[in-house]
Amino acid sequence: NAANQKNKNRGRQRQRNRSRKK
């Protein structure tokens, strides 16, 4: 579960960066 949560957080951060770049 911990690994899954970490991956989810990473994906969320990536999406945030994309929005910021836009």
Short mmCIF file of C-alpha atoms in Angstrom, two decimals:
data_model
loop_
_atom_site.label_atom_id
_atom_site.label_comp_id
_atom_site.label_asym_id
_atom_site.label_seq_id
_atom_site.Cartn_x
_atom_site.Cartn_y
_atom_site.Cartn_z
CA ASN A 1 0.00 0.00 0.00
CA ALA A 2 2.76 2.43 0.89
CA ALA A 3 4.38 1.99 -2.53
CA ASN A 4 1.04 2.55 -4.23
CA GLN A 5 0.46 5.77 -2.32
CA LYS A 6 3.95 7.00 -3.18
CA ASN A 7 3.29 6.38 -6.88
CA LYS A 8 -0.05 8.18 -6.64
CA ASN A 9 1.63 11.20 -5.03
CA ARG A 10 4.28 11.25 -7.73
CA GLY A 11 1.63 11.26 -10.49
CA ARG A 12 -0.21 14.07 -8.74
CA GLN A 13 2.94 16.17 -8.51
CA ARG A 14 3.66 15.59 -12.19
CA GLN A 15 0.17 16.75 -13.14
CA ARG A 16 0.60 19.86 -10.99
CA ASN A 17 3.90 20.69 -12.71
CA ARG A 18 2.23 20.31 -16.10
CA SER A 19 -0.50 22.76 -15.12
CA ARG A 20 2.08 25.22 -13.80
CA LYS A 21 4.08 25.03 -17.02
CA LYS A 22 0.92 25.65 -19.01
#
